[in-house]
C-alpha atoms as a PDB file:
ATOM      1  CA  UNK A   1     -47.178-137.406 -42.379  1.00  0.00           C
ATOM      2  CA  UNK A   2     -47.923-140.425 -44.616  1.00  0.00           C
ATOM      3  CA  UNK A   3     -50.954-138.710 -46.128  1.00  0.00           C
ATOM      4  CA  UNK A   4     -48.915-135.560 -46.822  1.00  0.00           C
ATOM      5  CA  UNK A   5     -46.146-137.641 -48.373  1.00  0.00           C
ATOM      6  CA  UNK A   6     -48.523-139.490 -50.685  1.00  0.00           C
ATOM      7  CA  UNK A   7     -50.150-136.237 -51.781  1.00  0.00           C
ATOM      8  CA  UNK A   8     -46.815-134.712 -52.785  1.00  0.00           C
ATOM      9  CA  UNK A   9     -45.480-137.917 -54.365  1.00  0.00           C
ATOM     10  CA  UNK A  10     -48.569-138.130 -56.566  1.00  0.00           C
ATOM     11  CA  UNK A  11     -48.011-134.527 -57.628  1.00  0.00           C
ATOM     12  CA  UNK A  12     -44.408-135.286 -58.564  1.00  0.00           C
ATOM     13  CA  UNK A  13     -45.369-138.327 -60.615  1.00  0.00           C
ATOM     14  CA  UNK A  14     -48.162-136.574 -62.515  1.00  0.00           C
ATOM     15  CA  UNK A  15     -47.841-134.704 -65.817  1.00  0.00           C
ATOM     16  CA  UNK A  16     -46.938-131.032 -65.550  1.00  0.00           C
ATOM     17  CA  UNK A  17     -49.889-128.693 -65.190  1.00  0.00           C
ATOM     18  CA  UNK A  18     -51.069-126.990 -68.375  1.00  0.00           C
ATOM     19  CA  UNK A  19     -47.951-128.011 -70.244  1.00  0.00           C
ATOM     20  CA  UNK A  20     -45.641-126.104 -67.862  1.00  0.00           C
ATOM     21  CA  UNK A  21     -41.939-126.373 -68.546  1.00  0.00           C
ATOM     22  CA  UNK A  22     -41.397-126.814 -64.796  1.00  0.00           C
ATOM     23  CA  UNK A  23     -43.847-127.613 -62.011  1.00  0.00           C
ATOM     24  CA  UNK A  24     -43.005-126.183 -58.583  1.00  0.00           C
ATOM     25  CA  UNK A  25     -44.468-127.766 -55.455  1.00  0.00           C
ATOM     26  CA  UNK A  26     -43.911-125.916 -52.181  1.00  0.00           C
ATOM     27  CA  UNK A  27     -44.046-127.115 -48.586  1.00  0.00           C
ATOM     28  CA  UNK A  28     -44.704-124.095 -46.357  1.00  0.00           C
ATOM     29  CA  UNK A  29     -44.619-123.974 -42.563  1.00  0.00           C
ATOM     30  CA  UNK A  30     -42.901-122.675 -39.445  1.00  0.00           C
ATOM     31  CA  UNK A  31     -39.332-123.652 -38.599  1.00  0.00           C
ATOM     32  CA  UNK A  32     -39.262-127.024 -36.853  1.00  0.00           C
ATOM     33  CA  UNK A  33     -42.661-128.198 -38.125  1.00  0.00           C
ATOM     34  CA  UNK A  34     -41.179-131.005 -40.249  1.00  0.00           C
ATOM     35  CA  UNK A  35     -40.840-129.505 -43.756  1.00  0.00           C
ATOM     36  CA  UNK A  36     -37.404-130.974 -44.425  1.00  0.00           C
ATOM     37  CA  UNK A  37     -38.399-134.322 -42.894  1.00  0.00           C
ATOM     38  CA  UNK A  38     -41.417-134.508 -45.196  1.00  0.00           C
ATOM     39  CA  UNK A  39     -39.301-133.548 -48.210  1.00  0.00           C
ATOM     40  CA  UNK A  40     -36.776-136.269 -47.308  1.00  0.00           C
ATOM     41  CA  UNK A  41     -39.543-138.871 -47.075  1.00  0.00           C
ATOM     42  CA  UNK A  42     -40.771-137.831 -50.516  1.00  0.00           C
ATOM     43  CA  UNK A  43     -37.256-137.694 -52.000  1.00  0.00           C
ATOM     44  CA  UNK A  44     -36.435-141.217 -50.782  1.00  0.00           C
ATOM     45  CA  UNK A  45     -39.811-142.753 -51.631  1.00  0.00           C
ATOM     46  CA  UNK A  46     -39.480-145.854 -53.819  1.00  0.00           C
ATOM     47  CA  UNK A  47     -41.976-144.499 -56.355  1.00  0.00           C
ATOM     48  CA  UNK A  48     -39.939-141.327 -56.719  1.00  0.00           C
ATOM     49  CA  UNK A  49     -36.719-143.317 -57.008  1.00  0.00           C
ATOM     50  CA  UNK A  50     -38.196-145.375 -59.846  1.00  0.00           C
ATOM     51  CA  UNK A  51     -39.479-142.289 -61.631  1.00  0.00           C
ATOM     52  CA  UNK A  52     -36.423-140.065 -61.229  1.00  0.00           C
ATOM     53  CA  UNK A  53     -33.759-142.598 -60.235  1.00  0.00           C
ATOM     54  CA  UNK A  54     -30.401-143.378 -61.803  1.00  0.00           C
ATOM     55  CA  UNK A  55     -30.379-146.358 -64.131  1.00  0.00           C
ATOM     56  CA  UNK A  56     -26.775-145.856 -65.309  1.00  0.00           C
ATOM     57  CA  UNK A  57     -23.915-143.978 -63.676  1.00  0.00           C
ATOM     58  CA  UNK A  58     -22.541-140.802 -65.217  1.00  0.00           C
ATOM     59  CA  UNK A  59     -18.786-140.417 -64.908  1.00  0.00           C
ATOM     60  CA  UNK A  60     -18.322-137.600 -62.431  1.00  0.00           C
ATOM     61  CA  UNK A  61     -15.015-136.403 -63.858  1.00  0.00           C
ATOM     62  CA  UNK A  62     -15.098-137.152 -67.574  1.00  0.00           C
ATOM     63  CA  UNK A  63     -18.612-136.722 -68.845  1.00  0.00           C
ATOM     64  CA  UNK A  64     -18.672-136.418 -72.635  1.00  0.00           C
ATOM     65  CA  UNK A  65     -21.715-134.642 -74.019  1.00  0.00           C
ATOM     66  CA  UNK A  66     -21.127-136.361 -77.372  1.00  0.00           C
ATOM     67  CA  UNK A  67     -21.164-139.803 -75.802  1.00  0.00           C
ATOM     68  CA  UNK A  68     -24.761-140.916 -76.262  1.00  0.00           C
ATOM     69  CA  UNK A  69     -24.222-144.139 -74.341  1.00  0.00           C
ATOM     70  CA  UNK A  70     -23.067-142.259 -71.251  1.00  0.00           C
ATOM     71  CA  UNK A  71     -26.419-140.543 -70.817  1.00  0.00           C
ATOM     72  CA  UNK A  72     -28.834-143.238 -72.035  1.00  0.00           C
ATOM     73  CA  UNK A  73     -31.760-144.126 -69.771  1.00  0.00           C
ATOM     74  CA  UNK A  74     -30.595-141.833 -66.976  1.00  0.00           C
ATOM     75  CA  UNK A  75     -33.165-139.959 -64.915  1.00  0.00           C
ATOM     76  CA  UNK A  76     -31.886-137.681 -62.232  1.00  0.00           C
ATOM     77  CA  UNK A  77     -32.714-135.941 -58.967  1.00  0.00           C
ATOM     78  CA  UNK A  78     -30.729-133.551 -56.775  1.00  0.00           C
ATOM     79  CA  UNK A  79     -31.034-132.004 -53.297  1.00  0.00           C
ATOM     80  CA  UNK A  80     -29.704-128.522 -52.504  1.00  0.00           C
ATOM     81  CA  UNK A  81     -29.891-126.772 -49.127  1.00  0.00           C
ATOM     82  CA  UNK A  82     -30.336-123.066 -49.892  1.00  0.00           C
ATOM     83  CA  UNK A  83     -30.841-121.226 -46.546  1.00  0.00           C
ATOM     84  CA  UNK A  84     -30.652-117.427 -46.328  1.00  0.00           C
ATOM     85  CA  UNK A  85     -28.860-116.513 -49.577  1.00  0.00           C
ATOM     86  CA  UNK A  86     -30.300-117.665 -52.889  1.00  0.00           C
ATOM     87  CA  UNK A  87     -27.037-117.699 -54.855  1.00  0.00           C
ATOM     88  CA  UNK A  88     -27.656-119.001 -58.377  1.00  0.00           C
ATOM     89  CA  UNK A  89     -23.982-119.794 -59.014  1.00  0.00           C
ATOM     90  CA  UNK A  90     -23.624-121.876 -55.831  1.00  0.00           C
ATOM     91  CA  UNK A  91     -26.923-123.678 -56.377  1.00  0.00           C
ATOM     92  CA  UNK A  92     -26.032-124.496 -59.989  1.00  0.00           C
ATOM     93  CA  UNK A  93     -22.722-125.993 -58.844  1.00  0.00           C
ATOM     94  CA  UNK A  94     -24.543-127.997 -56.179  1.00  0.00           C
ATOM     95  CA  UNK A  95     -26.958-129.407 -58.764  1.00  0.00           C
ATOM     96  CA  UNK A  96     -24.107-130.396 -61.069  1.00  0.00           C
ATOM     97  CA  UNK A  97     -22.325-131.997 -58.146  1.00  0.00           C
ATOM     98  CA  UNK A  98     -25.485-133.741 -57.001  1.00  0.00           C
ATOM     99  CA  UNK A  99     -26.107-135.430 -60.337  1.00  0.00           C
ATOM    100  CA  UNK A 100     -22.480-136.483 -60.639  1.00  0.00           C
ATOM    101  CA  UNK A 101     -21.438-134.194 -63.495  1.00  0.00           C
ATOM    102  CA  UNK A 102     -19.268-131.645 -61.686  1.00  0.00           C
ATOM    103  CA  UNK A 103     -15.517-131.692 -62.157  1.00  0.00           C
ATOM    104  CA  UNK A 104     -13.133-130.049 -59.655  1.00  0.00           C
ATOM    105  CA  UNK A 105     -12.749-127.128 -62.047  1.00  0.00           C
ATOM    106  CA  UNK A 106     -16.536-126.718 -62.228  1.00  0.00           C
ATOM    107  CA  UNK A 107     -16.724-126.366 -58.459  1.00  0.00           C
ATOM    108  CA  UNK A 108     -14.103-123.598 -58.583  1.00  0.00           C
ATOM    109  CA  UNK A 109     -15.594-121.838 -61.596  1.00  0.00           C
ATOM    110  CA  UNK A 110     -17.348-118.473 -61.451  1.00  0.00           C
ATOM    111  CA  UNK A 111     -18.617-118.702 -65.034  1.00  0.00           C
ATOM    112  CA  UNK A 112     -22.362-119.225 -64.622  1.00  0.00           C
ATOM    113  CA  UNK A 113     -22.993-119.427 -68.385  1.00  0.00           C
ATOM    114  CA  UNK A 114     -20.640-122.366 -68.896  1.00  0.00           C
ATOM    115  CA  UNK A 115     -21.952-124.167 -65.808  1.00  0.00           C
ATOM    116  CA  UNK A 116     -25.559-123.732 -66.926  1.00  0.00           C
ATOM    117  CA  UNK A 117     -24.689-124.933 -70.435  1.00  0.00           C
ATOM    118  CA  UNK A 118     -23.145-128.079 -68.985  1.00  0.00           C
ATOM    119  CA  UNK A 119     -26.145-128.612 -66.720  1.00  0.00           C
ATOM    120  CA  UNK A 120     -28.553-128.156 -69.639  1.00  0.00           C
ATOM    121  CA  UNK A 121     -26.671-130.669 -71.782  1.00  0.00           C
ATOM    122  CA  UNK A 122     -26.386-133.116 -68.891  1.00  0.00           C
ATOM    123  CA  UNK A 123     -30.136-133.048 -68.312  1.00  0.00           C
ATOM    124  CA  UNK A 124     -31.285-132.907 -71.913  1.00  0.00           C
ATOM    125  CA  UNK A 125     -34.222-135.241 -72.412  1.00  0.00           C
ATOM    126  CA  UNK A 126     -34.186-136.406 -68.794  1.00  0.00           C
ATOM    127  CA  UNK A 127     -36.819-136.514 -66.086  1.00  0.00           C
ATOM    128  CA  UNK A 128     -35.409-134.364 -63.342  1.00  0.00           C
ATOM    129  CA  UNK A 129     -36.388-133.665 -59.733  1.00  0.00           C
ATOM    130  CA  UNK A 130     -34.778-130.791 -57.851  1.00  0.00           C
ATOM    131  CA  UNK A 131     -35.330-130.212 -54.137  1.00  0.00           C
ATOM    132  CA  UNK A 132     -34.528-126.716 -52.857  1.00  0.00           C
ATOM    133  CA  UNK A 133     -34.557-127.039 -49.088  1.00  0.00           C
ATOM    134  CA  UNK A 134     -34.991-124.163 -46.638  1.00  0.00           C
ATOM    135  CA  UNK A 135     -35.426-121.282 -49.083  1.00  0.00           C
ATOM    136  CA  UNK A 136     -35.688-118.065 -47.066  1.00  0.00           C
ATOM    137  CA  UNK A 137     -36.248-115.607 -49.893  1.00  0.00           C
ATOM    138  CA  UNK A 138     -35.999-115.398 -53.666  1.00  0.00           C
ATOM    139  CA  UNK A 139     -36.493-112.788 -56.366  1.00  0.00           C
ATOM    140  CA  UNK A 140     -38.133-113.349 -59.746  1.00  0.00           C
ATOM    141  CA  UNK A 141     -34.843-112.679 -61.526  1.00  0.00           C
ATOM    142  CA  UNK A 142     -32.936-115.278 -59.478  1.00  0.00           C
ATOM    143  CA  UNK A 143     -35.601-117.925 -60.012  1.00  0.00           C
ATOM    144  CA  UNK A 144     -35.876-117.245 -63.766  1.00  0.00           C
ATOM    145  CA  UNK A 145     -32.109-117.528 -64.051  1.00  0.00           C
ATOM    146  CA  UNK A 146     -31.814-120.758 -62.053  1.00  0.00           C
ATOM    147  CA  UNK A 147     -34.497-122.592 -63.989  1.00  0.00           C
ATOM    148  CA  UNK A 148     -33.120-121.764 -67.443  1.00  0.00           C
ATOM    149  CA  UNK A 149     -31.117-125.013 -67.873  1.00  0.00           C
ATOM    150  CA  UNK A 150     -33.765-127.298 -66.358  1.00  0.00           C
ATOM    151  CA  UNK A 151     -35.424-129.575 -68.937  1.00  0.00           C
ATOM    152  CA  UNK A 152     -39.096-129.467 -69.834  1.00  0.00           C
ATOM    153  CA  UNK A 153     -41.143-131.650 -67.518  1.00  0.00           C
ATOM    154  CA  UNK A 154     -38.900-131.055 -64.494  1.00  0.00           C
ATOM    155  CA  UNK A 155     -40.319-130.973 -60.976  1.00  0.00           C
ATOM    156  CA  UNK A 156     -39.018-128.676 -58.233  1.00  0.00           C
ATOM    157  CA  UNK A 157     -39.893-129.351 -54.593  1.00  0.00           C
ATOM    158  CA  UNK A 158     -39.333-126.374 -52.284  1.00  0.00           C
ATOM    159  CA  UNK A 159     -39.400-126.096 -48.492  1.00  0.00           C
ATOM    160  CA  UNK A 160     -39.821-122.619 -47.043  1.00  0.00           C
ATOM    161  CA  UNK A 161     -41.210-120.668 -44.118  1.00  0.00           C
ATOM    162  CA  UNK A 162     -42.345-117.835 -46.384  1.00  0.00           C
ATOM    163  CA  UNK A 163     -45.499-118.062 -48.483  1.00  0.00           C
ATOM    164  CA  UNK A 164     -44.046-115.328 -50.732  1.00  0.00           C
ATOM    165  CA  UNK A 165     -41.355-117.761 -51.880  1.00  0.00           C
ATOM    166  CA  UNK A 166     -44.026-120.172 -53.115  1.00  0.00           C
ATOM    167  CA  UNK A 167     -45.773-117.303 -54.915  1.00  0.00           C
ATOM    168  CA  UNK A 168     -42.592-115.958 -56.544  1.00  0.00           C
ATOM    169  CA  UNK A 169     -41.709-119.434 -57.838  1.00  0.00           C
ATOM    170  CA  UNK A 170     -45.247-119.782 -59.245  1.00  0.00           C
ATOM    171  CA  UNK A 171     -46.012-122.979 -57.378  1.00  0.00           C
ATOM    172  CA  UNK A 172     -48.719-125.170 -58.870  1.00  0.00           C
ATOM    173  CA  UNK A 173     -49.387-126.663 -55.442  1.00  0.00           C
ATOM    174  CA  UNK A 174     -48.663-125.388 -51.924  1.00  0.00           C
ATOM    175  CA  UNK A 175     -48.742-127.856 -49.051  1.00  0.00           C
ATOM    176  CA  UNK A 176     -49.137-126.106 -45.706  1.00  0.00           C
ATOM    177  CA  UNK A 177     -47.680-127.907 -42.698  1.00  0.00           C
ATOM    178  CA  UNK A 178     -49.160-126.951 -39.356  1.00  0.00           C
ATOM    179  CA  UNK A 179     -48.123-127.931 -35.847  1.00  0.00           C
ATOM    180  CA  UNK A 180     -49.249-131.110 -34.129  1.00  0.00           C
ATOM    181  CA  UNK A 181     -52.479-131.124 -32.166  1.00  0.00           C
ATOM    182  CA  UNK A 182     -52.276-130.952 -28.378  1.00  0.00           C
ATOM    183  CA  UNK A 183     -53.052-134.678 -28.125  1.00  0.00           C
ATOM    184  CA  UNK A 184     -50.475-135.697 -30.733  1.00  0.00           C
ATOM    185  CA  UNK A 185     -47.884-133.374 -29.171  1.00  0.00           C
ATOM    186  CA  UNK A 186     -48.321-135.114 -25.831  1.00  0.00           C
ATOM    187  CA  UNK A 187     -48.116-138.589 -27.398  1.00  0.00           C
ATOM    188  CA  UNK A 188     -44.815-137.694 -29.065  1.00  0.00           C
ATOM    189  CA  UNK A 189     -43.386-136.137 -25.907  1.00  0.00           C
ATOM    190  CA  UNK A 190     -44.563-139.071 -23.783  1.00  0.00           C
ATOM    191  CA  UNK A 191     -42.868-141.563 -26.099  1.00  0.00           C
ATOM    192  CA  UNK A 192     -39.567-139.668 -25.953  1.00  0.00           C
ATOM    193  CA  UNK A 193     -39.431-138.469 -22.339  1.00  0.00           C
ATOM    194  CA  UNK A 194     -40.512-141.603 -20.452  1.00  0.00           C
ATOM    195  CA  UNK A 195     -39.170-145.163 -20.386  1.00  0.00           C
ATOM    196  CA  UNK A 196     -41.254-147.258 -22.785  1.00  0.00           C
ATOM    197  CA  UNK A 197     -43.418-144.175 -23.313  1.00  0.00           C
ATOM    198  CA  UNK A 198     -45.182-144.840 -20.000  1.00  0.00           C
ATOM    199  CA  UNK A 199     -45.724-141.723 -17.889  1.00  0.00           C
ATOM    200  CA  UNK A 200     -48.029-143.394 -15.378  1.00  0.00           C
ATOM    201  CA  UNK A 201     -45.071-144.395 -13.195  1.00  0.00           C
ATOM    202  CA  UNK A 202     -44.090-140.730 -12.802  1.00  0.00           C
ATOM    203  CA  UNK A 203     -47.289-138.766 -12.015  1.00  0.00           C
ATOM    204  CA  UNK A 204     -45.387-135.685 -10.805  1.00  0.00           C
ATOM    205  CA  UNK A 205     -43.260-135.565 -13.937  1.00  0.00           C
ATOM    206  CA  UNK A 206     -46.300-136.192 -16.121  1.00  0.00           C
ATOM    207  CA  UNK A 207     -48.046-133.176 -14.612  1.00  0.00           C
ATOM    208  CA  UNK A 208     -45.044-130.948 -15.320  1.00  0.00           C
ATOM    209  CA  UNK A 209     -44.634-132.445 -18.780  1.00  0.00           C
ATOM    210  CA  UNK A 210     -48.206-131.563 -19.689  1.00  0.00           C
ATOM    211  CA  UNK A 211     -47.377-127.950 -18.834  1.00  0.00           C
ATOM    212  CA  UNK A 212     -44.146-128.016 -20.842  1.00  0.00           C
ATOM    213  CA  UNK A 213     -45.566-129.463 -24.077  1.00  0.00           C
ATOM    214  CA  UNK A 214     -47.811-126.466 -24.988  1.00  0.00           C
ATOM    215  CA  UNK A 215     -44.720-124.234 -24.890  1.00  0.00           C
ATOM    216  CA  UNK A 216     -43.401-126.187 -27.917  1.00  0.00           C
ATOM    217  CA  UNK A 217     -46.207-124.830 -30.096  1.00  0.00           C
ATOM    218  CA  UNK A 218     -46.910-128.199 -31.696  1.00  0.00           C
ATOM    219  CA  UNK A 219     -43.508-128.216 -33.440  1.00  0.00           C
ATOM    220  CA  UNK A 220     -42.149-131.788 -33.732  1.00  0.00           C
ATOM    221  CA  UNK A 221     -38.500-130.667 -33.572  1.00  0.00           C
ATOM    222  CA  UNK A 222     -39.079-128.726 -30.353  1.00  0.00           C
ATOM    223  CA  UNK A 223     -40.973-131.618 -28.751  1.00  0.00           C
ATOM    224  CA  UNK A 224     -38.357-134.113 -29.880  1.00  0.00           C
ATOM    225  CA  UNK A 225     -35.521-132.029 -28.450  1.00  0.00           C
ATOM    226  CA  UNK A 226     -37.167-131.507 -25.058  1.00  0.00           C
ATOM    227  CA  UNK A 227     -38.347-135.094 -24.772  1.00  0.00           C
ATOM    228  CA  UNK A 228     -34.855-136.464 -25.352  1.00  0.00           C
ATOM    229  CA  UNK A 229     -33.390-133.864 -22.990  1.00  0.00           C
ATOM    230  CA  UNK A 230     -35.695-134.835 -20.114  1.00  0.00           C
ATOM    231  CA  UNK A 231     -35.546-138.610 -20.679  1.00  0.00           C
ATOM    232  CA  UNK A 232     -32.470-139.002 -18.502  1.00  0.00           C
ATOM    233  CA  UNK A 233     -33.817-136.728 -15.752  1.00  0.00           C
ATOM    234  CA  UNK A 234     -36.032-138.191 -13.025  1.00  0.00           C
ATOM    235  CA  UNK A 235     -35.860-135.380 -10.482  1.00  0.00           C
ATOM    236  CA  UNK A 236     -38.899-133.127 -10.297  1.00  0.00           C
ATOM    237  CA  UNK A 237     -36.633-130.125  -9.796  1.00  0.00           C
ATOM    238  CA  UNK A 238     -34.920-130.732 -13.159  1.00  0.00           C
ATOM    239  CA  UNK A 239     -38.248-130.770 -14.993  1.00  0.00           C
ATOM    240  CA  UNK A 240     -39.454-127.693 -13.103  1.00  0.00           C
ATOM    241  CA  UNK A 241     -36.262-125.858 -14.045  1.00  0.00           C
ATOM    242  CA  UNK A 242     -37.046-126.369 -17.735  1.00  0.00           C
ATOM    243  CA  UNK A 243     -40.702-125.449 -17.272  1.00  0.00           C
ATOM    244  CA  UNK A 244     -39.902-122.191 -15.449  1.00  0.00           C
ATOM    245  CA  UNK A 245     -36.866-121.210 -17.515  1.00  0.00           C
ATOM    246  CA  UNK A 246     -36.708-117.575 -18.628  1.00  0.00           C
ATOM    247  CA  UNK A 247     -35.568-118.840 -22.026  1.00  0.00           C
ATOM    248  CA  UNK A 248     -39.230-119.373 -22.948  1.00  0.00           C
ATOM    249  CA  UNK A 249     -39.664-115.574 -22.940  1.00  0.00           C
ATOM    250  CA  UNK A 250     -36.820-114.825 -25.368  1.00  0.00           C
ATOM    251  CA  UNK A 251     -37.703-113.320 -28.740  1.00  0.00           C
ATOM    252  CA  UNK A 252     -35.554-115.210 -31.255  1.00  0.00           C
ATOM    253  CA  UNK A 253     -35.834-117.193 -34.494  1.00  0.00           C
ATOM    254  CA  UNK A 254     -34.026-120.108 -32.826  1.00  0.00           C
ATOM    255  CA  UNK A 255     -36.275-122.795 -31.361  1.00  0.00           C
ATOM    256  CA  UNK A 256     -36.311-122.169 -27.620  1.00  0.00           C
ATOM    257  CA  UNK A 257     -36.156-125.899 -26.880  1.00  0.00           C
ATOM    258  CA  UNK A 258     -32.832-126.044 -28.732  1.00  0.00           C
ATOM    259  CA  UNK A 259     -31.470-123.274 -26.489  1.00  0.00           C
ATOM    260  CA  UNK A 260     -32.592-125.222 -23.415  1.00  0.00           C
ATOM    261  CA  UNK A 261     -30.873-128.326 -24.762  1.00  0.00           C
ATOM    262  CA  UNK A 262     -27.665-126.363 -25.401  1.00  0.00           C
ATOM    263  CA  UNK A 263     -27.716-124.856 -21.910  1.00  0.00           C
ATOM    264  CA  UNK A 264     -27.920-128.364 -20.468  1.00  0.00           C
ATOM    265  CA  UNK A 265     -24.631-129.432 -22.087  1.00  0.00           C
ATOM    266  CA  UNK A 266     -21.414-129.676 -20.045  1.00  0.00           C
ATOM    267  CA  UNK A 267     -19.040-126.740 -20.600  1.00  0.00           C
ATOM    268  CA  UNK A 268     -16.616-128.763 -22.721  1.00  0.00           C
ATOM    269  CA  UNK A 269     -19.395-129.884 -25.087  1.00  0.00           C
ATOM    270  CA  UNK A 270     -20.759-126.344 -25.288  1.00  0.00           C
ATOM    271  CA  UNK A 271     -17.385-125.175 -26.566  1.00  0.00           C
ATOM    272  CA  UNK A 272     -17.230-128.006 -29.118  1.00  0.00           C
ATOM    273  CA  UNK A 273     -20.762-127.268 -30.270  1.00  0.00           C
ATOM    274  CA  UNK A 274     -20.080-123.527 -30.548  1.00  0.00           C
ATOM    275  CA  UNK A 275     -16.985-124.256 -32.670  1.00  0.00           C
ATOM    276  CA  UNK A 276     -19.254-125.837 -35.309  1.00  0.00           C
ATOM    277  CA  UNK A 277     -20.825-122.414 -35.955  1.00  0.00           C
ATOM    278  CA  UNK A 278     -17.816-121.448 -38.097  1.00  0.00           C
ATOM    279  CA  UNK A 279     -18.980-123.882 -40.781  1.00  0.00           C
ATOM    280  CA  UNK A 280     -21.651-122.904 -43.340  1.00  0.00           C
ATOM    281  CA  UNK A 281     -25.207-124.190 -43.061  1.00  0.00           C
ATOM    282  CA  UNK A 282     -25.803-127.697 -44.423  1.00  0.00           C
ATOM    283  CA  UNK A 283     -22.081-128.466 -44.123  1.00  0.00           C
ATOM    284  CA  UNK A 284     -21.439-132.210 -44.137  1.00  0.00           C
ATOM    285  CA  UNK A 285     -19.353-133.126 -41.106  1.00  0.00           C
ATOM    286  CA  UNK A 286     -16.976-136.072 -40.927  1.00  0.00           C
ATOM    287  CA  UNK A 287     -16.743-137.269 -37.343  1.00  0.00           C
ATOM    288  CA  UNK A 288     -13.046-138.145 -37.246  1.00  0.00           C
ATOM    289  CA  UNK A 289     -11.975-134.896 -38.906  1.00  0.00           C
ATOM    290  CA  UNK A 290     -14.162-132.798 -36.610  1.00  0.00           C
ATOM    291  CA  UNK A 291     -12.714-134.482 -33.516  1.00  0.00           C
ATOM    292  CA  UNK A 292      -9.183-133.755 -34.773  1.00  0.00           C
ATOM    293  CA  UNK A 293     -10.125-130.079 -35.261  1.00  0.00           C
ATOM    294  CA  UNK A 294     -11.539-129.927 -31.725  1.00  0.00           C
ATOM    295  CA  UNK A 295      -8.355-131.478 -30.363  1.00  0.00           C
ATOM    296  CA  UNK A 296      -6.154-129.067 -32.355  1.00  0.00           C
ATOM    297  CA  UNK A 297      -8.019-126.146 -30.783  1.00  0.00           C
ATOM    298  CA  UNK A 298      -7.729-127.649 -27.318  1.00  0.00           C
ATOM    299  CA  UNK A 299     -11.491-128.140 -27.075  1.00  0.00           C
ATOM    300  CA  UNK A 300     -11.427-131.904 -26.758  1.00  0.00           C
ATOM    301  CA  UNK A 301      -9.423-134.047 -24.364  1.00  0.00           C
ATOM    302  CA  UNK A 302      -6.947-136.124 -26.353  1.00  0.00           C
ATOM    303  CA  UNK A 303      -6.954-139.068 -23.961  1.00  0.00           C
ATOM    304  CA  UNK A 304     -10.738-139.308 -23.895  1.00  0.00           C
ATOM    305  CA  UNK A 305     -10.895-138.996 -27.701  1.00  0.00           C
ATOM    306  CA  UNK A 306      -8.282-141.730 -28.074  1.00  0.00           C
ATOM    307  CA  UNK A 307     -10.308-144.098 -25.904  1.00  0.00           C
ATOM    308  CA  UNK A 308     -13.340-143.573 -28.120  1.00  0.00           C
END
């Protein structure tokens, strides 16, 4: 992962290819292979922070385009989770919000022209990094429209499962993420599923674990989920139940290890977890508020919640 991070960071810090207005760098791979994790490592890298970081703070509610002092020496970056629908209006609002320039009225506005004008003026002369995470699909028209207000020299980092997305956005570099090797998959699982990462004390469980790991397809998220699920289980029957589960034969876009983890939850927690599906993807939860919503719906025991 470190080598991949350094490769992408160096691309972000370099001059744009052939004088491009915008350089697009894409991370392509299966769901659960670590695309978003890699993008987060890049986004939070100290070199990236120095290159695109904030030196002064823009007023989030009263930004004056005529106030030269307000925008002096400010370089910006923003992260937007896109998911299934590439909605230019929503993404533009998210960028404005991410760089601290969105007012409450901006977030309610449906006037794309005015929002893009404000974004263009906010970013004028700046070094700007935009991360578009989990892009499922995009058309040429949508991409051409979104990039209109971005300043020359901008960098866009994209994570996607679909190579066509990278092609449509005319990526100058595509970084393909593949699954972990069989050996690395076992090392990760061993570290998560056994106390102190030592499986030698549990030879029966180790044997079953070595049969379970290949079912994860080398995907770090799947291995992580199953390892943490089985950590608290020391009975051979519990491990065998996960190995022989019919869930492995389902045809679905959802990681099968996540379904196994969900099935292992107590009924009350299943209901609480299912309730969260009413929120949009990438929604930022606040623990106390979510607990109050669960309690209001009768999904969470008030006395137990009060103790916590």
